């Protein structure tokens, strides 16, 4: 019986992770810990399954409980300096989420320009304002000192990883180009139990509203994206802009203000966290989803909208756009195709069904169990 320690964060889909692991546990026991002081969990509801471990007691906890493997659900679930100290007889699996492999400055295993022009200017403005406040109350650590420490810990942590899975297959190939990445490829997917049924049965959309972005993360490039709406007639639609998680209050305020100017009465910023069911109702009211990320991000939203038969617009220079195009999924370019004609016309039924057929591959319950068995086989 293998013992696996999952290092997690308080995130929305950890409940699904626990449920799916229980269903496909096989000859393995999964435990779940959050590294840090105990706090009231906001997103995880299976609180009895979560144990809080301090950084200082992590290694002894790992050894005392004789774990065979550690599953890192992103690279920043614990201090990267601690990852290096995990004994070699314990296999380390890194399931990256995206933000832990893409940066546009400093050390990054995948370098990519994350921001478009207006968002870049806003981020510099917000950063300068933040630095002024911090410098006024604490002894400031110079950027080059802080960045060097992070870079060294980041590189060493990645060197320690035995097995890696990204959200998209191409991410392993991109990581492999780095001289300090030596992990072997595995496949791990974050799925919901509800997706194990035939996802071609997902309800179709039933409105003409538009979803813009997926969060308040600045990689959404909101300010640049909404520029493309200036010449469009959206007066008969609601424009939903999710801003309830990620990002700073200052960024949310700036985006909300700009969206109000361009979208007017159609603007519906979602600044408070709502239930999964309520969010799905909003998605079902949308015929169009528009995302301007450059890195892999918002795939849950994108997948669900495509399954609903919506039109999805992505940055034509993004990794996600290249991924969906390579699969044969019909997606559209923000830069060259976000126009009145395209947002007004639905996809034809044949295209909707083809998108669903492609996206249905590898997402059944039996597929998930097989994926987990393959993971266990390397222990």
CSV table of C-alpha atoms in Angstrom, one decimal:
chain,number,residue,atom,x,y,z
A,1,UNK,CA,0.0,0.0,0.0
A,2,UNK,CA,1.6,3.2,-1.2
A,3,UNK,CA,1.3,6.4,0.9
A,4,UNK,CA,1.0,9.7,-1.0
A,5,UNK,CA,1.2,13.1,0.6
A,6,UNK,CA,-0.6,15.8,-1.4
A,7,UNK,CA,0.6,19.4,-0.7
A,8,UNK,CA,-2.3,21.7,-1.6
A,9,UNK,CA,-3.6,25.2,-1.3
A,10,UNK,CA,-7.1,26.5,-0.4
A,11,UNK,CA,-8.4,26.5,-3.9
A,12,UNK,CA,-11.8,25.8,-5.5
A,13,UNK,CA,-11.1,22.5,-7.1
A,14,UNK,CA,-9.3,20.7,-4.3
A,15,UNK,CA,-12.6,19.1,-3.2
A,16,UNK,CA,-12.8,17.6,-6.7
A,17,UNK,CA,-9.2,16.3,-6.4
A,18,UNK,CA,-10.0,14.6,-3.1
A,19,UNK,CA,-13.3,13.1,-4.5
A,20,UNK,CA,-11.5,11.8,-7.7
A,21,UNK,CA,-8.6,10.4,-5.8
A,22,UNK,CA,-10.9,8.5,-3.5
A,23,UNK,CA,-12.6,7.0,-6.5
A,24,UNK,CA,-9.3,5.9,-8.1
A,25,UNK,CA,-7.1,5.2,-5.0
A,26,UNK,CA,-6.3,1.6,-5.9
A,27,UNK,CA,-3.6,0.4,-3.6
A,28,UNK,CA,-2.7,3.9,-2.5
A,29,UNK,CA,-3.6,6.1,0.5
A,30,UNK,CA,-3.8,9.8,-0.1
A,31,UNK,CA,-3.4,12.4,2.6
A,32,UNK,CA,-3.7,16.2,2.2
A,33,UNK,CA,-1.8,18.9,4.0
A,34,UNK,CA,-1.4,22.7,3.8
A,35,UNK,CA,1.9,24.0,4.8
A,36,UNK,CA,1.5,26.9,7.2
A,37,UNK,CA,-0.5,28.0,10.2
A,38,UNK,CA,-4.1,26.8,10.5
A,39,UNK,CA,-6.7,29.2,9.0
A,40,UNK,CA,-10.4,29.0,8.2
A,41,UNK,CA,-10.6,27.5,4.7
A,42,UNK,CA,-12.6,29.5,2.2
A,43,UNK,CA,-12.8,27.1,-0.8
A,44,UNK,CA,-12.1,23.6,0.5
A,45,UNK,CA,-15.2,22.1,2.1
A,46,UNK,CA,-13.6,18.7,3.0
A,47,UNK,CA,-12.0,20.3,6.0
A,48,UNK,CA,-11.7,17.1,7.9
A,49,UNK,CA,-9.3,15.8,5.2
A,50,UNK,CA,-6.9,18.7,5.5
A,51,UNK,CA,-4.1,18.8,8.0
A,52,UNK,CA,-2.0,21.9,8.6
A,53,UNK,CA,1.7,21.4,9.0
A,54,UNK,CA,4.3,24.0,9.9
A,55,UNK,CA,7.3,24.4,7.7
A,56,UNK,CA,9.6,23.4,10.6
A,57,UNK,CA,7.8,20.1,11.2
A,58,UNK,CA,7.2,19.1,7.5
A,59,UNK,CA,10.3,16.9,7.0
A,60,UNK,CA,9.8,15.0,10.3
A,61,UNK,CA,6.1,14.6,9.4
A,62,UNK,CA,7.0,13.2,6.0
A,63,UNK,CA,9.5,10.7,7.4
A,64,UNK,CA,7.5,9.7,10.5
A,65,UNK,CA,4.5,8.8,8.3
A,66,UNK,CA,6.7,6.9,5.7
A,67,UNK,CA,5.3,8.5,2.6
A,68,UNK,CA,6.4,7.1,-0.7
A,69,UNK,CA,5.6,10.1,-2.8
A,70,UNK,CA,4.8,13.8,-2.6
A,71,UNK,CA,2.3,15.4,-5.0
A,72,UNK,CA,3.0,19.1,-5.3
A,73,UNK,CA,-0.2,20.8,-6.6
A,74,UNK,CA,1.8,23.7,-8.1
A,75,UNK,CA,5.4,24.6,-7.1
A,76,UNK,CA,4.5,27.3,-4.6
A,77,UNK,CA,2.4,25.2,-2.2
A,78,UNK,CA,5.5,25.2,0.1
A,79,UNK,CA,8.8,26.9,0.5
A,80,UNK,CA,10.9,25.9,-2.5
A,81,UNK,CA,13.9,25.5,-0.2
A,82,UNK,CA,12.0,22.7,1.6
A,83,UNK,CA,11.4,20.8,-1.7
A,84,UNK,CA,15.1,20.4,-2.1
A,85,UNK,CA,15.3,18.7,1.3
A,86,UNK,CA,12.8,15.9,0.5
A,87,UNK,CA,14.7,12.6,0.8
A,88,UNK,CA,15.6,11.0,-2.4
A,89,UNK,CA,13.7,7.8,-1.6
A,90,UNK,CA,10.5,9.9,-1.7
A,91,UNK,CA,9.3,10.5,-5.3
A,92,UNK,CA,8.4,14.1,-6.0
A,93,UNK,CA,5.6,14.8,-8.5
A,94,UNK,CA,5.0,18.4,-9.7
A,95,UNK,CA,1.6,19.2,-11.2
A,96,UNK,CA,2.1,22.7,-12.5
A,97,UNK,CA,-0.9,25.1,-12.8
A,98,UNK,CA,0.7,27.7,-15.1
A,99,UNK,CA,1.7,30.6,-12.8
A,100,UNK,CA,4.6,28.4,-11.5
A,101,UNK,CA,6.2,27.9,-14.9
A,102,UNK,CA,5.6,31.2,-16.7
A,103,UNK,CA,7.2,34.5,-15.8
A,104,UNK,CA,8.2,37.5,-17.9
A,105,UNK,CA,11.1,38.6,-15.8
A,106,UNK,CA,13.7,36.9,-13.6
A,107,UNK,CA,14.2,33.2,-13.7
A,108,UNK,CA,11.5,31.2,-15.4
A,109,UNK,CA,11.5,27.7,-16.8
A,110,UNK,CA,9.2,29.0,-19.6
A,111,UNK,CA,9.8,32.7,-20.6
A,112,UNK,CA,6.8,34.4,-22.2
A,113,UNK,CA,5.7,38.0,-22.4
A,114,UNK,CA,2.6,38.0,-20.2
A,115,UNK,CA,1.3,41.5,-20.6
A,116,UNK,CA,0.0,43.6,-23.5
A,117,UNK,CA,0.8,47.3,-23.7
A,118,UNK,CA,-1.9,48.8,-21.5
A,119,UNK,CA,-1.8,46.2,-18.9
A,120,UNK,CA,2.0,46.5,-18.7
A,121,UNK,CA,1.7,50.2,-18.1
A,122,UNK,CA,-0.9,49.6,-15.4
A,123,UNK,CA,1.2,47.0,-13.6
A,124,UNK,CA,4.2,49.3,-13.5
A,125,UNK,CA,2.1,52.1,-12.1
A,126,UNK,CA,0.6,49.8,-9.4
A,127,UNK,CA,4.0,48.3,-8.6
A,128,UNK,CA,5.6,51.7,-8.2
A,129,UNK,CA,2.8,52.8,-5.9
A,130,UNK,CA,3.1,49.6,-3.8
A,131,UNK,CA,6.9,50.0,-3.5
A,132,UNK,CA,6.6,53.5,-2.2
A,133,UNK,CA,4.2,52.3,0.5
A,134,UNK,CA,6.4,49.4,1.5
A,135,UNK,CA,9.6,51.4,1.6
A,136,UNK,CA,8.0,53.9,3.9
A,137,UNK,CA,7.3,51.3,6.6
A,138,UNK,CA,10.0,48.6,6.3
A,139,UNK,CA,13.7,48.3,5.5
A,140,UNK,CA,13.6,47.6,1.8
A,141,UNK,CA,15.3,44.6,0.2
A,142,UNK,CA,16.8,45.5,-3.2
A,143,UNK,CA,15.2,43.8,-6.1
A,144,UNK,CA,18.3,42.1,-7.3
A,145,UNK,CA,18.9,40.6,-3.9
A,146,UNK,CA,15.3,39.3,-3.6
A,147,UNK,CA,15.2,38.0,-7.2
A,148,UNK,CA,18.5,36.2,-6.9
A,149,UNK,CA,17.3,34.3,-3.8
A,150,UNK,CA,14.1,33.4,-5.5
A,151,UNK,CA,15.8,32.4,-8.7
A,152,UNK,CA,18.3,30.0,-6.9
A,153,UNK,CA,15.5,28.4,-4.9
A,154,UNK,CA,13.3,28.0,-8.0
A,155,UNK,CA,16.0,26.3,-10.0
A,156,UNK,CA,17.0,24.0,-7.2
A,157,UNK,CA,13.4,23.0,-6.5
A,158,UNK,CA,12.9,22.1,-10.1
A,159,UNK,CA,16.1,20.0,-10.1
A,160,UNK,CA,14.6,18.0,-7.3
A,161,UNK,CA,11.4,17.1,-9.1
A,162,UNK,CA,11.2,13.5,-10.3
A,163,UNK,CA,8.0,13.6,-12.4
A,164,UNK,CA,6.1,16.5,-14.0
A,165,UNK,CA,2.7,17.1,-15.5
A,166,UNK,CA,1.5,20.4,-17.0
A,167,UNK,CA,-2.0,21.3,-17.9
A,168,UNK,CA,-1.2,21.1,-21.6
A,169,UNK,CA,1.1,18.5,-23.1
A,170,UNK,CA,3.2,21.1,-24.8
A,171,UNK,CA,4.3,22.5,-21.4
A,172,UNK,CA,6.5,19.5,-20.7
A,173,UNK,CA,8.3,19.9,-24.0
A,174,UNK,CA,8.8,23.6,-23.2
A,175,UNK,CA,10.2,22.8,-19.8
A,176,UNK,CA,12.5,20.2,-21.2
A,177,UNK,CA,14.4,22.9,-23.1
A,178,UNK,CA,15.7,24.1,-19.7
A,179,UNK,CA,19.1,22.7,-18.6
A,180,UNK,CA,17.9,22.2,-15.0
A,181,UNK,CA,14.7,20.4,-15.8
A,182,UNK,CA,15.2,16.6,-15.5
A,183,UNK,CA,11.8,15.3,-14.5
A,184,UNK,CA,10.1,12.5,-16.4
A,185,UNK,CA,6.8,13.1,-18.1
A,186,UNK,CA,3.6,11.9,-16.4
A,187,UNK,CA,0.0,12.8,-17.1
A,188,UNK,CA,-2.3,14.3,-14.4
A,189,UNK,CA,-5.6,16.0,-15.0
A,190,UNK,CA,-7.7,18.1,-12.7
A,191,UNK,CA,-11.2,16.9,-13.4
A,192,UNK,CA,-14.6,17.1,-11.7
A,193,UNK,CA,-16.6,14.0,-11.0
A,194,UNK,CA,-19.5,15.6,-13.0
A,195,UNK,CA,-17.3,15.5,-16.1
A,196,UNK,CA,-17.0,11.7,-16.1
A,197,UNK,CA,-20.4,11.4,-17.8
A,198,UNK,CA,-20.5,12.0,-21.5
A,199,UNK,CA,-19.7,15.7,-21.7
A,200,UNK,CA,-21.5,16.0,-25.0
A,201,UNK,CA,-24.5,16.1,-22.8
A,202,UNK,CA,-23.5,19.4,-21.2
A,203,UNK,CA,-26.3,22.0,-21.6
A,204,UNK,CA,-26.0,24.4,-24.5
A,205,UNK,CA,-25.9,28.1,-23.8
A,206,UNK,CA,-29.2,29.9,-23.7
A,207,UNK,CA,-28.4,33.6,-24.0
A,208,UNK,CA,-26.3,36.2,-25.9
A,209,UNK,CA,-24.2,37.5,-23.0
A,210,UNK,CA,-20.4,37.7,-23.1
A,211,UNK,CA,-17.8,36.5,-20.6
A,212,UNK,CA,-14.6,38.5,-20.5
A,213,UNK,CA,-11.6,36.9,-18.7
A,214,UNK,CA,-11.7,34.5,-15.8
A,215,UNK,CA,-10.3,36.3,-12.8
A,216,UNK,CA,-8.6,39.5,-11.5
A,217,UNK,CA,-5.2,38.0,-12.5
A,218,UNK,CA,-3.4,40.6,-14.5
A,219,UNK,CA,-2.5,38.0,-17.1
A,220,UNK,CA,-6.0,38.5,-18.4
A,221,UNK,CA,-4.9,41.7,-20.0
A,222,UNK,CA,-8.3,43.3,-19.3
A,223,UNK,CA,-7.4,46.8,-20.3
A,224,UNK,CA,-6.0,45.7,-23.7
A,225,UNK,CA,-8.8,43.3,-24.3
A,226,UNK,CA,-11.7,45.7,-23.8
A,227,UNK,CA,-10.2,48.0,-26.4
A,228,UNK,CA,-11.4,45.5,-29.0
A,229,UNK,CA,-15.0,46.1,-27.9
A,230,UNK,CA,-15.0,49.9,-28.6
A,231,UNK,CA,-16.5,49.5,-32.1
A,232,UNK,CA,-18.9,46.7,-31.2
A,233,UNK,CA,-22.7,47.0,-30.5
A,234,UNK,CA,-23.2,45.3,-27.2
A,235,UNK,CA,-26.2,47.2,-26.0
A,236,UNK,CA,-28.4,44.2,-25.8
A,237,UNK,CA,-26.0,42.0,-23.8
A,238,UNK,CA,-24.6,41.7,-20.4
A,239,UNK,CA,-20.8,41.7,-20.2
A,240,UNK,CA,-19.7,39.5,-17.3
A,241,UNK,CA,-16.2,40.2,-16.0
A,242,UNK,CA,-15.1,37.8,-13.2
A,243,UNK,CA,-12.9,39.6,-10.7
A,244,UNK,CA,-13.6,37.7,-7.5
A,245,UNK,CA,-10.2,36.1,-7.1
A,246,UNK,CA,-6.5,36.7,-7.8
A,247,UNK,CA,-5.2,40.1,-8.4
A,248,UNK,CA,-4.9,43.1,-6.1
A,249,UNK,CA,-7.8,45.4,-5.0
A,250,UNK,CA,-6.1,48.2,-7.0
A,251,UNK,CA,-6.1,46.1,-10.2
A,252,UNK,CA,-9.7,45.2,-9.7
A,253,UNK,CA,-10.7,48.9,-9.2
A,254,UNK,CA,-8.8,49.9,-12.3
A,255,UNK,CA,-10.4,47.2,-14.4
A,256,UNK,CA,-13.9,47.8,-13.1
A,257,UNK,CA,-13.6,51.5,-13.8
A,258,UNK,CA,-12.4,51.0,-17.4
A,259,UNK,CA,-15.0,48.3,-18.1
A,260,UNK,CA,-17.7,50.7,-16.9
A,261,UNK,CA,-16.4,53.3,-19.4
A,262,UNK,CA,-16.5,51.0,-22.4
A,263,UNK,CA,-19.3,48.6,-21.5
A,264,UNK,CA,-21.6,51.1,-19.9
A,265,UNK,CA,-24.8,49.7,-18.5
A,266,UNK,CA,-23.9,46.3,-20.0
A,267,UNK,CA,-21.1,45.9,-17.5
A,268,UNK,CA,-21.5,43.2,-14.9
A,269,UNK,CA,-18.3,42.9,-12.9
A,270,UNK,CA,-18.3,39.8,-10.6
A,271,UNK,CA,-16.3,41.0,-7.6
A,272,UNK,CA,-17.8,38.7,-5.0
A,273,UNK,CA,-17.2,34.9,-5.0
A,274,UNK,CA,-20.4,33.0,-6.0
A,275,UNK,CA,-21.3,29.4,-5.9
A,276,UNK,CA,-20.3,27.0,-8.7
A,277,UNK,CA,-24.0,26.5,-9.6
A,278,UNK,CA,-24.6,30.3,-9.9
A,279,UNK,CA,-21.4,30.7,-11.9
A,280,UNK,CA,-22.5,28.0,-14.3
A,281,UNK,CA,-25.8,29.8,-14.8
A,282,UNK,CA,-23.9,32.9,-15.8
A,283,UNK,CA,-21.8,30.8,-18.3
A,284,UNK,CA,-24.9,29.3,-19.7
A,285,UNK,CA,-26.3,32.7,-20.4
A,286,UNK,CA,-23.2,33.5,-22.6
A,287,UNK,CA,-22.8,32.8,-26.3
A,288,UNK,CA,-19.3,34.2,-26.4
A,289,UNK,CA,-16.2,34.0,-24.2
A,290,UNK,CA,-13.2,36.2,-24.7
A,291,UNK,CA,-9.8,35.6,-23.1
A,292,UNK,CA,-6.6,37.5,-23.7
A,293,UNK,CA,-4.0,35.5,-21.8
A,294,UNK,CA,-0.7,34.6,-23.4
A,295,UNK,CA,0.1,31.7,-21.1
A,296,UNK,CA,-2.0,28.7,-20.3
A,297,UNK,CA,-4.8,30.0,-18.1
A,298,UNK,CA,-8.6,29.8,-17.7
A,299,UNK,CA,-8.8,26.4,-19.3
A,300,UNK,CA,-11.7,25.3,-17.1
A,301,UNK,CA,-13.8,28.3,-18.3
A,302,UNK,CA,-12.7,27.8,-21.9
A,303,UNK,CA,-13.5,24.1,-22.0
A,304,UNK,CA,-16.9,24.5,-20.5
A,305,UNK,CA,-17.9,27.3,-22.9
A,306,UNK,CA,-16.8,25.2,-25.8
A,307,UNK,CA,-18.8,22.3,-24.5
A,308,UNK,CA,-21.8,24.6,-24.3
A,309,UNK,CA,-21.4,25.4,-28.0
A,310,UNK,CA,-20.2,29.0,-27.4
A,311,UNK,CA,-17.7,30.9,-29.5
A,312,UNK,CA,-14.4,31.3,-27.7
A,313,UNK,CA,-11.9,34.0,-28.7
A,314,UNK,CA,-8.3,33.8,-27.6
A,315,UNK,CA,-5.1,35.7,-28.2
A,316,UNK,CA,-3.7,34.3,-31.5
A,317,UNK,CA,-0.2,34.3,-30.0
A,318,UNK,CA,-1.1,32.4,-26.9
A,319,UNK,CA,-0.2,28.8,-25.9
A,320,UNK,CA,-3.9,27.9,-25.4
A,321,UNK,CA,-4.8,29.1,-28.9
A,322,UNK,CA,-2.0,26.9,-30.4
A,323,UNK,CA,-3.1,24.0,-28.3
A,324,UNK,CA,-6.8,24.1,-29.4
A,325,UNK,CA,-5.9,24.7,-33.0
A,326,UNK,CA,-3.6,21.6,-32.9
A,327,UNK,CA,-6.5,19.5,-31.7
A,328,UNK,CA,-8.8,20.7,-34.4
A,329,UNK,CA,-11.0,22.7,-32.0
A,330,UNK,CA,-12.7,25.7,-33.6
A,331,UNK,CA,-11.6,28.8,-31.6
A,332,UNK,CA,-11.3,32.4,-32.8
A,333,UNK,CA,-8.6,35.1,-32.7
A,334,UNK,CA,-9.1,38.2,-30.5
A,335,UNK,CA,-6.8,40.2,-32.7
A,336,UNK,CA,-8.2,39.4,-36.1
A,337,UNK,CA,-11.7,38.0,-35.6
A,338,UNK,CA,-13.4,39.7,-32.7
A,339,UNK,CA,-15.9,41.7,-34.7
A,340,UNK,CA,-19.7,42.3,-34.9
A,341,UNK,CA,-20.4,39.6,-37.3
A,342,UNK,CA,-18.6,36.9,-35.3
A,343,UNK,CA,-20.1,37.8,-31.9
A,344,UNK,CA,-23.6,37.9,-33.5
A,345,UNK,CA,-23.5,34.6,-35.4
A,346,UNK,CA,-23.6,31.3,-33.6
A,347,UNK,CA,-21.4,28.4,-34.5
A,348,UNK,CA,-23.1,25.9,-36.8
A,349,UNK,CA,-24.3,22.7,-35.2
A,350,UNK,CA,-21.7,20.5,-36.9
A,351,UNK,CA,-18.8,22.7,-35.5
A,352,UNK,CA,-20.3,22.6,-32.0
A,353,UNK,CA,-20.5,18.8,-32.1
A,354,UNK,CA,-17.0,18.4,-33.5
A,355,UNK,CA,-15.6,20.6,-30.7
A,356,UNK,CA,-17.5,18.5,-28.1
A,357,UNK,CA,-16.3,15.2,-29.7
A,358,UNK,CA,-12.6,16.3,-29.6
A,359,UNK,CA,-12.9,17.6,-26.0
A,360,UNK,CA,-14.6,14.4,-24.8
A,361,UNK,CA,-11.4,12.3,-25.5
A,362,UNK,CA,-9.7,11.1,-22.3
A,363,UNK,CA,-12.2,12.5,-19.8
A,364,UNK,CA,-14.3,9.4,-18.9
A,365,UNK,CA,-14.2,7.8,-15.4
A,366,UNK,CA,-12.3,4.8,-16.8
A,367,UNK,CA,-9.8,7.2,-18.4
A,368,UNK,CA,-9.2,8.9,-15.1
A,369,UNK,CA,-8.7,5.6,-13.3
A,370,UNK,CA,-6.2,4.5,-15.9
A,371,UNK,CA,-4.4,7.8,-15.6
A,372,UNK,CA,-4.1,7.4,-11.8
A,373,UNK,CA,-2.9,3.7,-12.2
A,374,UNK,CA,-0.2,4.9,-14.6
A,375,UNK,CA,0.9,7.4,-11.9
A,376,UNK,CA,1.0,4.8,-9.2
A,377,UNK,CA,3.0,2.4,-11.5
A,378,UNK,CA,6.1,4.5,-11.2
A,379,UNK,CA,6.3,4.3,-7.5
